[in-house]
Amino acid sequence: MQNLRIAVQKSGRLNEDSMKILKDIGISIDNGKDQLKAAARNFPVEVFYLRNGDIPQYLRDGVVDAAIIGENILVEKGTDIQFIERLGFSKCKVSIAVPKESNVASLKDLNGKRIATSYPETVKKFLKAQNITAQLHQINGSVEIAPNIGLADGICDIVSSGSTLFKNGLKEVEVLLKSEAVLAVSPKISSDRKAILDKIQFRMQSVLKGQESKYVLLNAPNNKLDAILELLPGMRSPTVLPLAEKGWSSVHTVVSKNQFWEIIDGLKANGAEGILVCPIEKMVL
């Protein structure tokens, strides 16, 4: 069987998050320092460690079959490359920022201004759609310094926490797009390798679903059981088991972490006791 060739960022946070999800789905990679390629011990996969900006071309050429890559890179360099799964990590924004003392307060104020960026295609498309004309300076590296040295009136770059903007005396004036890691696929992938990728995608979906959910166990008085069950979504329906103590039942269910506290408040208000909340490592649907 041919190995699936999957690319990940060579270093940085996206590399760490990518290797973590591969580990979480049971793929063991032996990668030494400065290795450019490593094979899995227990799965037909080879991992290629590449520069993020080079990955779209490798996918396009079929050098790699799939990649864990920032969506922002696909918007900039790989609009012809499809992705098949959002992975929920390495979230960021691509934003325009200007010096705090700048008189630029909105998008229309960028007309005629100079913008330094590592994402020229993304900025060009966005400004054109907004009917804004600006002069772009492409910079690879520390874009934030451009306004301080008089090269540009503003910048467009990745923003994660916003601390880099703050340290460089910049303020965000426009968000062009929001990005996260995605699982992208080469248009030249073979059917055999696509079958392997399907297995990887299924495992990733199980891990991601688990991260979004909590397993909840509780004791419910039988006279309030119907009201409590109304509060619980469950995958199909909650599991209800009689307790040794007469008039009580044990209820087991899965709850979305986004709804968690509202549901817990409702359960307590309806007499639920002994509520236990457990993380879910993986959830296979």
C-alpha positions as CSV (number, residue, x, y, z in Angstrom):
1,M,0.0,0.0,0.0
2,Q,1.2,3.5,-0.8
3,N,1.8,5.8,2.1
4,L,-0.3,9.0,2.3
5,R,2.0,12.0,2.1
6,I,0.8,14.8,4.5
7,A,2.4,18.2,4.9
8,V,2.6,20.2,8.1
9,Q,4.2,23.5,8.9
10,K,8.0,23.0,9.6
11,S,7.9,24.9,12.9
12,G,5.8,27.1,15.1
13,R,2.4,26.8,16.8
14,L,0.7,25.2,13.8
15,N,3.4,22.5,13.7
16,E,2.8,21.7,17.4
17,D,-1.0,21.6,17.0
18,S,-0.7,19.5,13.9
19,M,1.5,16.9,15.5
20,K,-0.8,16.8,18.5
21,I,-3.9,16.0,16.5
22,L,-2.0,13.3,14.6
23,K,-0.9,11.8,18.0
24,D,-4.5,12.1,19.2
25,I,-5.8,10.0,16.3
26,G,-3.3,7.3,17.0
27,I,-0.6,8.1,14.5
28,S,2.9,7.8,16.0
29,I,5.6,9.8,14.2
30,D,9.3,9.5,14.9
31,N,10.6,12.9,13.8
32,G,14.1,14.0,14.8
33,K,15.4,17.6,14.9
34,D,15.5,19.3,11.5
35,Q,14.0,16.3,9.7
36,L,12.2,17.2,6.5
37,K,10.3,13.9,6.3
38,A,9.3,11.2,8.8
39,A,7.2,8.0,8.5
40,A,4.6,6.8,11.0
41,R,5.3,3.5,12.8
42,N,1.8,2.3,12.9
43,F,-0.1,3.9,9.9
44,P,0.6,4.3,6.2
45,V,1.5,8.0,6.5
46,E,4.6,10.1,5.8
47,V,4.8,13.6,7.2
48,F,6.6,16.3,5.3
49,Y,7.8,19.3,7.2
50,L,7.5,22.3,4.9
51,R,7.3,26.1,4.9
52,N,3.7,27.1,5.3
53,G,3.7,29.3,2.2
54,D,5.2,26.5,0.0
55,I,2.5,24.0,0.9
56,P,-0.2,25.1,-1.6
57,Q,2.2,24.5,-4.6
58,Y,3.2,21.1,-3.2
59,L,-0.5,20.2,-3.0
60,R,-1.1,21.6,-6.5
61,D,1.8,19.5,-8.0
62,G,0.8,16.4,-6.2
63,V,4.1,16.2,-4.3
64,V,2.0,15.8,-1.1
65,D,-1.5,14.4,-1.0
66,A,-2.8,16.4,1.9
67,A,-1.8,19.1,4.4
68,I,-2.7,20.6,7.7
69,I,-2.5,24.3,6.8
70,G,-3.8,27.7,7.9
71,E,-6.9,28.7,5.9
72,N,-5.3,32.1,5.4
73,I,-2.5,30.6,3.4
74,L,-5.0,28.9,1.1
75,V,-6.8,32.3,0.6
76,E,-3.5,33.9,-0.3
77,K,-1.8,31.2,-2.4
78,G,-4.2,28.3,-2.9
79,T,-7.7,29.4,-3.8
80,D,-7.8,26.4,-6.2
81,I,-7.0,24.0,-3.4
82,Q,-10.0,22.4,-1.5
83,F,-10.1,21.6,2.2
84,I,-12.3,18.9,3.6
85,E,-12.2,19.6,7.3
86,R,-11.9,22.6,9.7
87,L,-9.7,21.6,12.6
88,G,-10.6,24.2,15.2
89,F,-7.0,25.1,16.3
90,S,-4.4,27.8,15.3
91,K,-7.2,30.3,15.0
92,C,-6.2,33.9,13.9
93,K,-7.4,36.9,11.9
94,V,-5.9,38.6,9.0
95,S,-6.3,42.3,9.9
96,I,-5.4,45.8,8.8
97,A,-3.8,47.9,11.5
98,V,-2.4,51.4,11.7
99,P,-0.5,53.4,14.3
100,K,-2.6,54.4,17.3
101,E,-2.1,58.1,16.6
102,S,-3.2,57.7,12.9
103,N,-6.3,59.5,11.6
104,V,-7.3,56.3,9.9
105,A,-10.5,55.2,11.7
106,S,-12.3,53.1,9.1
107,L,-11.8,51.2,5.9
108,K,-12.6,54.2,3.6
109,D,-9.8,56.2,5.3
110,L,-7.3,53.7,3.7
111,N,-7.9,55.3,0.2
112,G,-4.5,56.5,-1.1
113,K,-2.6,55.0,1.8
114,R,0.4,52.7,1.8
115,I,-0.1,49.2,3.3
116,A,2.8,46.8,4.1
117,T,1.8,43.1,4.1
118,S,2.8,39.5,3.6
119,Y,-0.6,38.8,2.1
120,P,-0.7,40.9,-1.0
121,E,-3.2,38.9,-2.9
122,T,-5.6,38.7,0.0
123,V,-5.4,42.5,0.6
124,K,-5.7,43.3,-3.1
125,K,-8.9,41.2,-3.5
126,F,-10.4,42.7,-0.4
127,L,-9.7,46.3,-1.2
128,K,-10.9,45.8,-4.8
129,A,-14.2,44.4,-3.5
130,Q,-14.5,47.4,-1.2
131,N,-13.6,49.9,-3.9
132,I,-10.6,51.1,-2.0
133,T,-7.3,52.1,-3.8
134,A,-4.1,51.7,-1.8
135,Q,-0.4,51.2,-2.5
136,L,0.8,47.7,-1.3
137,H,4.3,47.0,-0.2
138,Q,5.1,43.2,0.1
139,I,7.2,42.4,3.1
140,N,8.3,38.9,4.3
141,G,9.0,39.0,8.0
142,S,8.3,41.7,10.6
143,V,5.6,43.6,8.9
144,E,4.7,45.5,12.2
145,I,7.8,47.7,11.9
146,A,6.8,49.2,8.6
147,P,4.9,52.2,9.9
148,N,7.6,53.1,12.4
149,I,10.3,53.3,9.7
150,G,8.1,55.4,7.4
151,L,7.6,52.6,4.8
152,A,3.8,52.4,5.1
153,D,0.8,54.0,6.7
154,G,-0.5,50.7,7.9
155,I,-0.1,47.0,7.8
156,C,-2.0,43.8,7.0
157,D,-0.9,40.7,8.9
158,I,-2.0,37.8,11.0
159,V,-3.4,38.7,14.4
160,S,-3.8,36.1,17.2
161,S,-3.9,37.7,20.6
162,G,-3.3,41.2,19.5
163,S,-0.2,41.6,21.8
164,T,2.2,42.1,18.8
165,L,0.0,45.0,17.6
166,F,-0.1,46.5,21.1
167,K,3.7,46.2,21.5
168,N,4.3,48.0,18.2
169,G,1.8,50.9,18.9
170,L,-0.8,49.7,16.4
171,K,-4.5,49.5,16.4
172,E,-6.8,47.2,14.4
173,V,-9.1,48.9,12.0
174,E,-10.4,46.1,9.8
175,V,-10.6,42.3,9.8
176,L,-10.3,40.8,6.3
177,L,-10.9,37.2,7.3
178,K,-10.9,34.8,10.2
179,S,-8.7,31.7,9.8
180,E,-8.0,28.3,11.5
181,A,-6.2,25.2,10.6
182,V,-7.8,23.0,7.9
183,L,-7.2,19.7,6.3
184,A,-6.5,20.4,2.6
185,V,-6.3,17.8,-0.2
186,S,-4.3,17.7,-3.4
187,P,-6.3,17.6,-6.6
188,K,-3.9,14.9,-7.8
189,I,-4.5,12.5,-4.9
190,S,-4.8,8.8,-5.9
191,S,-7.9,6.7,-5.0
192,D,-5.7,4.5,-2.7
193,R,-4.3,7.5,-0.8
194,K,-7.7,9.1,-0.7
195,A,-9.0,6.0,1.2
196,I,-6.2,6.5,3.8
197,L,-7.1,10.2,4.0
198,D,-10.8,9.3,4.6
199,K,-9.7,7.2,7.6
200,I,-7.6,10.1,9.0
201,Q,-10.5,12.5,8.5
202,F,-12.9,10.2,10.3
203,R,-10.5,9.9,13.3
204,M,-10.0,13.7,13.4
205,Q,-13.8,14.2,13.4
206,S,-14.1,11.9,16.4
207,V,-11.4,13.8,18.3
208,L,-12.9,17.2,17.4
209,K,-16.4,16.1,18.4
210,G,-15.1,14.9,21.7
211,Q,-13.4,18.2,22.4
212,E,-16.7,20.0,21.8
213,S,-18.6,17.9,24.3
214,K,-18.9,16.8,27.9
215,Y,-20.1,13.6,29.4
216,V,-22.6,14.3,32.2
217,L,-23.9,11.9,34.9
218,L,-26.5,12.9,37.4
219,N,-29.0,11.6,39.9
220,A,-32.6,12.7,39.2
221,P,-35.7,12.4,41.3
222,N,-38.3,10.4,39.4
223,N,-41.0,13.1,39.9
224,K,-38.8,15.6,38.0
225,L,-37.4,13.2,35.5
226,D,-39.5,14.4,32.5
227,A,-38.5,18.0,33.1
228,I,-34.8,17.0,33.5
229,L,-34.9,14.9,30.3
230,E,-36.4,17.9,28.4
231,L,-33.2,19.9,29.2
232,L,-30.8,17.2,27.9
233,P,-30.1,17.0,24.2
234,G,-28.1,13.7,24.1
235,M,-26.7,12.1,20.9
236,R,-30.0,10.1,20.5
237,S,-31.6,10.3,23.9
238,P,-30.2,10.3,27.5
239,T,-29.6,6.9,29.2
240,V,-31.8,6.5,32.3
241,L,-31.1,3.7,34.9
242,P,-32.9,3.1,38.2
243,L,-30.9,3.7,41.3
244,A,-31.0,1.4,44.4
245,E,-32.7,4.2,46.3
246,K,-36.4,4.2,45.4
247,G,-37.7,7.2,43.6
248,W,-34.4,8.1,42.0
249,S,-32.7,7.5,38.6
250,S,-29.3,7.8,37.2
251,V,-29.1,9.9,34.0
252,H,-26.2,9.8,31.5
253,T,-25.8,12.1,28.5
254,V,-23.5,14.1,26.3
255,V,-23.7,17.9,26.4
256,S,-22.1,20.5,24.1
257,K,-19.6,22.6,26.0
258,N,-21.2,25.7,24.5
259,Q,-24.5,24.9,26.3
260,F,-23.0,23.4,29.3
261,W,-23.5,25.9,32.1
262,E,-27.1,26.8,31.1
263,I,-28.0,23.2,31.1
264,I,-26.3,22.6,34.5
265,D,-28.3,25.5,36.0
266,G,-31.5,24.0,34.7
267,L,-30.7,20.6,36.1
268,K,-30.0,22.0,39.6
269,A,-33.2,24.0,39.5
270,N,-35.1,20.7,38.8
271,G,-33.6,18.8,41.7
272,A,-30.7,17.0,40.0
273,E,-28.0,15.9,42.5
274,G,-24.5,14.4,42.3
275,I,-23.8,15.9,38.9
276,L,-20.5,14.6,37.5
277,V,-18.9,16.1,34.4
278,C,-16.2,14.2,32.4
279,P,-14.1,15.2,29.4
280,I,-14.5,13.1,26.3
281,E,-11.3,12.1,24.5
282,K,-13.0,10.9,21.3
283,M,-16.6,10.5,20.2
284,V,-17.4,8.1,17.3
285,L,-20.8,8.8,15.7
